[in-house]
């Protein structure tokens, strides 16, 4: 019913990747890399409060 498809060789796949994505940028040397610094996680929520303050906020 359907004809068997031809498979590409590794070289043909490499050429198609090069056509689609181009060349990779040069690799960054270890001495040119930036160092990272650990920081506190972002605080997107307020600090937890005690029951008395919660009652004041909730009006209860």
PDB file of N, CA and C in Angstrom:
ATOM      1  N   UNK A   1       0.815  -1.182   0.000  1.00  0.00           N
ATOM      2  CA  UNK A   1       0.000   0.000   0.000  1.00  0.00           C
ATOM      3  C   UNK A   1       0.870   1.261   0.000  1.00  0.00           C
ATOM      4  N   UNK A   2       1.630   1.453   1.079  1.00  0.00           N
ATOM      5  CA  UNK A   2       2.500   2.634   1.105  1.00  0.00           C
ATOM      6  C   UNK A   2       3.926   2.185   0.820  1.00  0.00           C
ATOM      7  N   UNK A   3       4.649   3.060   0.180  1.00  0.00           N
ATOM      8  CA  UNK A   3       6.027   2.743  -0.185  1.00  0.00           C
ATOM      9  C   UNK A   3       6.932   2.914   1.033  1.00  0.00           C
ATOM     10  N   UNK A   4       7.947   2.078   1.180  1.00  0.00           N
ATOM     11  CA  UNK A   4       8.878   2.260   2.299  1.00  0.00           C
ATOM     12  C   UNK A   4       9.655   3.562   2.130  1.00  0.00           C
ATOM     13  N   UNK A   5       9.838   4.273   3.223  1.00  0.00           N
ATOM     14  CA  UNK A   5      10.553   5.549   3.180  1.00  0.00           C
ATOM     15  C   UNK A   5      12.048   5.318   3.277  1.00  0.00           C
ATOM     16  N   UNK A   6      12.791   6.173   2.596  1.00  0.00           N
ATOM     17  CA  UNK A   6      14.238   6.092   2.685  1.00  0.00           C
ATOM     18  C   UNK A   6      14.695   6.785   3.960  1.00  0.00           C
ATOM     19  N   UNK A   7      15.678   6.227   4.589  1.00  0.00           N
ATOM     20  CA  UNK A   7      16.219   6.812   5.806  1.00  0.00           C
ATOM     21  C   UNK A   7      17.449   7.643   5.454  1.00  0.00           C
ATOM     22  N   UNK A   8      17.619   8.766   6.151  1.00  0.00           N
ATOM     23  CA  UNK A   8      18.786   9.606   5.930  1.00  0.00           C
ATOM     24  C   UNK A   8      20.005   9.000   6.616  1.00  0.00           C
ATOM     25  N   UNK A   9      21.164   9.301   6.078  1.00  0.00           N
ATOM     26  CA  UNK A   9      22.409   8.894   6.727  1.00  0.00           C
ATOM     27  C   UNK A   9      22.746   9.915   7.803  1.00  0.00           C
ATOM     28  N   UNK A  10      23.717   9.583   8.650  1.00  0.00           N
ATOM     29  CA  UNK A  10      24.141  10.514   9.690  1.00  0.00           C
ATOM     30  C   UNK A  10      24.660  11.812   9.096  1.00  0.00           C
ATOM     31  N   UNK A  11      25.371  11.712   7.985  1.00  0.00           N
ATOM     32  CA  UNK A  11      25.904  12.916   7.343  1.00  0.00           C
ATOM     33  C   UNK A  11      24.777  13.795   6.811  1.00  0.00           C
ATOM     34  N   UNK A  12      23.732  13.177   6.264  1.00  0.00           N
ATOM     35  CA  UNK A  12      22.601  13.956   5.756  1.00  0.00           C
ATOM     36  C   UNK A  12      21.851  14.620   6.900  1.00  0.00           C
ATOM     37  N   UNK A  13      21.663  13.901   8.017  1.00  0.00           N
ATOM     38  CA  UNK A  13      21.032  14.518   9.185  1.00  0.00           C
ATOM     39  C   UNK A  13      21.874  15.676   9.714  1.00  0.00           C
ATOM     40  N   UNK A  14      23.188  15.526   9.733  1.00  0.00           N
ATOM     41  CA  UNK A  14      24.068  16.598  10.185  1.00  0.00           C
ATOM     42  C   UNK A  14      23.926  17.813   9.276  1.00  0.00           C
ATOM     43  N   UNK A  15      23.845  17.602   7.977  1.00  0.00           N
ATOM     44  CA  UNK A  15      23.678  18.713   7.043  1.00  0.00           C
ATOM     45  C   UNK A  15      22.330  19.407   7.275  1.00  0.00           C
ATOM     46  N   UNK A  16      21.271  18.631   7.451  1.00  0.00           N
ATOM     47  CA  UNK A  16      19.950  19.229   7.680  1.00  0.00           C
ATOM     48  C   UNK A  16      19.920  20.029   8.980  1.00  0.00           C
ATOM     49  N   UNK A  17      20.580  19.531  10.048  1.00  0.00           N
ATOM     50  CA  UNK A  17      20.660  20.296  11.296  1.00  0.00           C
ATOM     51  C   UNK A  17      21.403  21.606  11.079  1.00  0.00           C
ATOM     52  N   UNK A  18      22.494  21.541  10.298  1.00  0.00           N
ATOM     53  CA  UNK A  18      23.275  22.751  10.031  1.00  0.00           C
ATOM     54  C   UNK A  18      22.441  23.764   9.246  1.00  0.00           C
ATOM     55  N   UNK A  19      21.675  23.293   8.260  1.00  0.00           N
ATOM     56  CA  UNK A  19      20.831  24.196   7.471  1.00  0.00           C
ATOM     57  C   UNK A  19      19.764  24.823   8.354  1.00  0.00           C
ATOM     58  N   UNK A  20      19.185  24.029   9.244  1.00  0.00           N
ATOM     59  CA  UNK A  20      18.088  24.535  10.071  1.00  0.00           C
ATOM     60  C   UNK A  20      18.567  25.460  11.193  1.00  0.00           C
ATOM     61  N   UNK A  21      19.635  25.068  11.891  1.00  0.00           N
ATOM     62  CA  UNK A  21      20.046  25.802  13.086  1.00  0.00           C
ATOM     63  C   UNK A  21      21.319  26.618  12.919  1.00  0.00           C
ATOM     64  N   UNK A  22      22.087  26.379  11.868  1.00  0.00           N
ATOM     65  CA  UNK A  22      23.338  27.109  11.691  1.00  0.00           C
ATOM     66  C   UNK A  22      24.428  26.528  12.561  1.00  0.00           C
ATOM     67  N   UNK A  23      25.487  27.304  12.736  1.00  0.00           N
ATOM     68  CA  UNK A  23      26.618  26.833  13.534  1.00  0.00           C
ATOM     69  C   UNK A  23      26.459  27.250  14.982  1.00  0.00           C
ATOM     70  N   UNK A  24      27.007  26.442  15.861  1.00  0.00           N
ATOM     71  CA  UNK A  24      26.989  26.774  17.277  1.00  0.00           C
ATOM     72  C   UNK A  24      27.985  27.901  17.547  1.00  0.00           C
ATOM     73  N   UNK A  25      27.699  28.746  18.548  1.00  0.00           N
ATOM     74  CA  UNK A  25      28.679  29.772  18.917  1.00  0.00           C
ATOM     75  C   UNK A  25      29.904  29.102  19.531  1.00  0.00           C
ATOM     76  N   UNK A  26      31.026  29.805  19.579  1.00  0.00           N
ATOM     77  CA  UNK A  26      32.215  29.205  20.183  1.00  0.00           C
ATOM     78  C   UNK A  26      31.984  28.915  21.667  1.00  0.00           C
ATOM     79  N   UNK A  27      32.632  27.876  22.153  1.00  0.00           N
ATOM     80  CA  UNK A  27      32.477  27.460  23.539  1.00  0.00           C
ATOM     81  C   UNK A  27      33.102  28.493  24.480  1.00  0.00           C
ATOM     82  N   UNK A  28      32.472  28.731  25.621  1.00  0.00           N
ATOM     83  CA  UNK A  28      32.971  29.698  26.598  1.00  0.00           C
ATOM     84  C   UNK A  28      34.021  29.009  27.460  1.00  0.00           C
ATOM     85  N   UNK A  29      35.162  29.633  27.575  1.00  0.00           N
ATOM     86  CA  UNK A  29      36.247  29.074  28.384  1.00  0.00           C
ATOM     87  C   UNK A  29      35.886  29.172  29.867  1.00  0.00           C
ATOM     88  N   UNK A  30      36.346  28.236  30.688  1.00  0.00           N
ATOM     89  CA  UNK A  30      36.011  28.278  32.125  1.00  0.00           C
ATOM     90  C   UNK A  30      36.409  29.581  32.807  1.00  0.00           C
ATOM     91  N   UNK A  31      37.530  30.182  32.395  1.00  0.00           N
ATOM     92  CA  UNK A  31      37.939  31.437  33.047  1.00  0.00           C
ATOM     93  C   UNK A  31      37.067  32.627  32.635  1.00  0.00           C
ATOM     94  N   UNK A  32      36.282  32.494  31.568  1.00  0.00           N
ATOM     95  CA  UNK A  32      35.404  33.570  31.121  1.00  0.00           C
ATOM     96  C   UNK A  32      33.989  33.451  31.668  1.00  0.00           C
ATOM     97  N   UNK A  33      33.712  32.381  32.383  1.00  0.00           N
ATOM     98  CA  UNK A  33      32.372  32.179  32.932  1.00  0.00           C
ATOM     99  C   UNK A  33      32.155  33.053  34.164  1.00  0.00           C
ATOM    100  N   UNK A  34      30.911  33.433  34.379  1.00  0.00           N
ATOM    101  CA  UNK A  34      30.572  34.241  35.543  1.00  0.00           C
ATOM    102  C   UNK A  34      30.321  33.324  36.741  1.00  0.00           C
ATOM    103  N   UNK A  35      30.649  33.814  37.916  1.00  0.00           N
ATOM    104  CA  UNK A  35      30.375  33.040  39.125  1.00  0.00           C
ATOM    105  C   UNK A  35      28.990  33.392  39.630  1.00  0.00           C
ATOM    106  N   UNK A  36      28.319  32.426  40.210  1.00  0.00           N
ATOM    107  CA  UNK A  36      26.982  32.681  40.744  1.00  0.00           C
ATOM    108  C   UNK A  36      27.058  32.825  42.256  1.00  0.00           C
ATOM    109  N   UNK A  37      26.137  33.586  42.787  1.00  0.00           N
ATOM    110  CA  UNK A  37      26.061  33.812  44.220  1.00  0.00           C
ATOM    111  C   UNK A  37      24.690  33.364  44.701  1.00  0.00           C
ATOM    112  N   UNK A  38      24.676  32.524  45.727  1.00  0.00           N
ATOM    113  CA  UNK A  38      23.400  32.078  46.278  1.00  0.00           C
ATOM    114  C   UNK A  38      22.743  33.248  47.008  1.00  0.00           C
ATOM    115  N   UNK A  39      21.456  33.402  46.791  1.00  0.00           N
ATOM    116  CA  UNK A  39      20.702  34.462  47.446  1.00  0.00           C
ATOM    117  C   UNK A  39      19.490  33.861  48.147  1.00  0.00           C
ATOM    118  N   UNK A  40      18.838  34.665  48.921  1.00  0.00           N
ATOM    119  CA  UNK A  40      17.611  34.233  49.586  1.00  0.00           C
ATOM    120  C   UNK A  40      16.522  34.052  48.539  1.00  0.00           C
ATOM    121  N   UNK A  41      15.627  33.105  48.741  1.00  0.00           N
ATOM    122  CA  UNK A  41      14.521  32.954  47.785  1.00  0.00           C
ATOM    123  C   UNK A  41      13.631  34.198  47.802  1.00  0.00           C
ATOM    124  N   UNK A  42      12.983  34.513  46.704  1.00  0.00           N
ATOM    125  CA  UNK A  42      12.124  35.701  46.677  1.00  0.00           C
ATOM    126  C   UNK A  42      10.980  35.565  47.671  1.00  0.00           C
ATOM    127  N   UNK A  43      10.644  36.682  48.256  1.00  0.00           N
ATOM    128  CA  UNK A  43       9.565  36.681  49.246  1.00  0.00           C
ATOM    129  C   UNK A  43       8.320  37.257  48.588  1.00  0.00           C
ATOM    130  N   UNK A  44       7.507  36.386  48.012  1.00  0.00           N
ATOM    131  CA  UNK A  44       6.296  36.851  47.355  1.00  0.00           C
ATOM    132  C   UNK A  44       5.071  36.748  48.261  1.00  0.00           C
ATOM    133  N   UNK A  45       5.282  36.250  49.479  1.00  0.00           N
ATOM    134  CA  UNK A  45       4.182  36.151  50.441  1.00  0.00           C
ATOM    135  C   UNK A  45       4.611  36.805  51.738  1.00  0.00           C
ATOM    136  N   UNK A  46       3.655  37.369  52.477  1.00  0.00           N
ATOM    137  CA  UNK A  46       4.016  38.010  53.748  1.00  0.00           C
ATOM    138  C   UNK A  46       4.426  36.970  54.790  1.00  0.00           C
ATOM    139  N   UNK A  47       5.111  37.453  55.795  1.00  0.00           N
ATOM    140  CA  UNK A  47       5.535  36.587  56.893  1.00  0.00           C
ATOM    141  C   UNK A  47       4.300  36.035  57.611  1.00  0.00           C
ATOM    142  N   UNK A  48       4.354  34.815  58.106  1.00  0.00           N
ATOM    143  CA  UNK A  48       3.206  34.285  58.865  1.00  0.00           C
ATOM    144  C   UNK A  48       3.007  35.100  60.142  1.00  0.00           C
ATOM    145  N   UNK A  49       1.767  35.233  60.559  1.00  0.00           N
ATOM    146  CA  UNK A  49       1.447  36.026  61.752  1.00  0.00           C
ATOM    147  C   UNK A  49       0.794  35.129  62.795  1.00  0.00           C
ATOM    148  N   UNK A  50       0.786  35.614  64.016  1.00  0.00           N
ATOM    149  CA  UNK A  50       0.172  34.873  65.122  1.00  0.00           C
ATOM    150  C   UNK A  50      -1.351  34.962  65.068  1.00  0.00           C
ATOM    151  N   UNK A  51      -1.990  34.170  65.919  1.00  0.00           N
ATOM    152  CA  UNK A  51      -3.454  34.106  65.918  1.00  0.00           C
ATOM    153  C   UNK A  51      -4.080  35.444  66.306  1.00  0.00           C
ATOM    154  N   UNK A  52      -3.476  36.148  67.252  1.00  0.00           N
ATOM    155  CA  UNK A  52      -4.035  37.428  67.701  1.00  0.00           C
ATOM    156  C   UNK A  52      -4.014  38.440  66.554  1.00  0.00           C
ATOM    157  N   UNK A  53      -2.917  38.542  65.844  1.00  0.00           N
ATOM    158  CA  UNK A  53      -2.866  39.485  64.714  1.00  0.00           C
ATOM    159  C   UNK A  53      -3.817  39.057  63.613  1.00  0.00           C
ATOM    160  N   UNK A  54      -3.945  37.745  63.397  1.00  0.00           N
ATOM    161  CA  UNK A  54      -4.864  37.257  62.360  1.00  0.00           C
ATOM    162  C   UNK A  54      -6.294  37.667  62.694  1.00  0.00           C
ATOM    163  N   UNK A  55      -6.669  37.561  63.968  1.00  0.00           N
ATOM    164  CA  UNK A  55      -8.015  37.964  64.389  1.00  0.00           C
ATOM    165  C   UNK A  55      -8.221  39.459  64.188  1.00  0.00           C
ATOM    166  N   UNK A  56      -7.178  40.255  64.443  1.00  0.00           N
ATOM    167  CA  UNK A  56      -7.297  41.696  64.203  1.00  0.00           C
ATOM    168  C   UNK A  56      -7.507  41.986  62.723  1.00  0.00           C
ATOM    169  N   UNK A  57      -6.760  41.286  61.841  1.00  0.00           N
ATOM    170  CA  UNK A  57      -6.903  41.509  60.407  1.00  0.00           C
ATOM    171  C   UNK A  57      -8.255  41.030  59.896  1.00  0.00           C
ATOM    172  N   UNK A  58      -8.727  39.912  60.417  1.00  0.00           N
ATOM    173  CA  UNK A  58      -9.980  39.321  59.923  1.00  0.00           C
ATOM    174  C   UNK A  58     -11.203  39.968  60.570  1.00  0.00           C
ATOM    175  N   UNK A  59     -10.999  40.767  61.591  1.00  0.00           N
ATOM    176  CA  UNK A  59     -12.117  41.435  62.240  1.00  0.00           C
ATOM    177  C   UNK A  59     -12.902  40.495  63.144  1.00  0.00           C
ATOM    178  N   UNK A  60     -12.250  39.432  63.603  1.00  0.00           N
ATOM    179  CA  UNK A  60     -12.951  38.434  64.422  1.00  0.00           C
ATOM    180  C   UNK A  60     -12.538  38.540  65.798  1.00  0.00           C
TER     181      UNK A  60
END
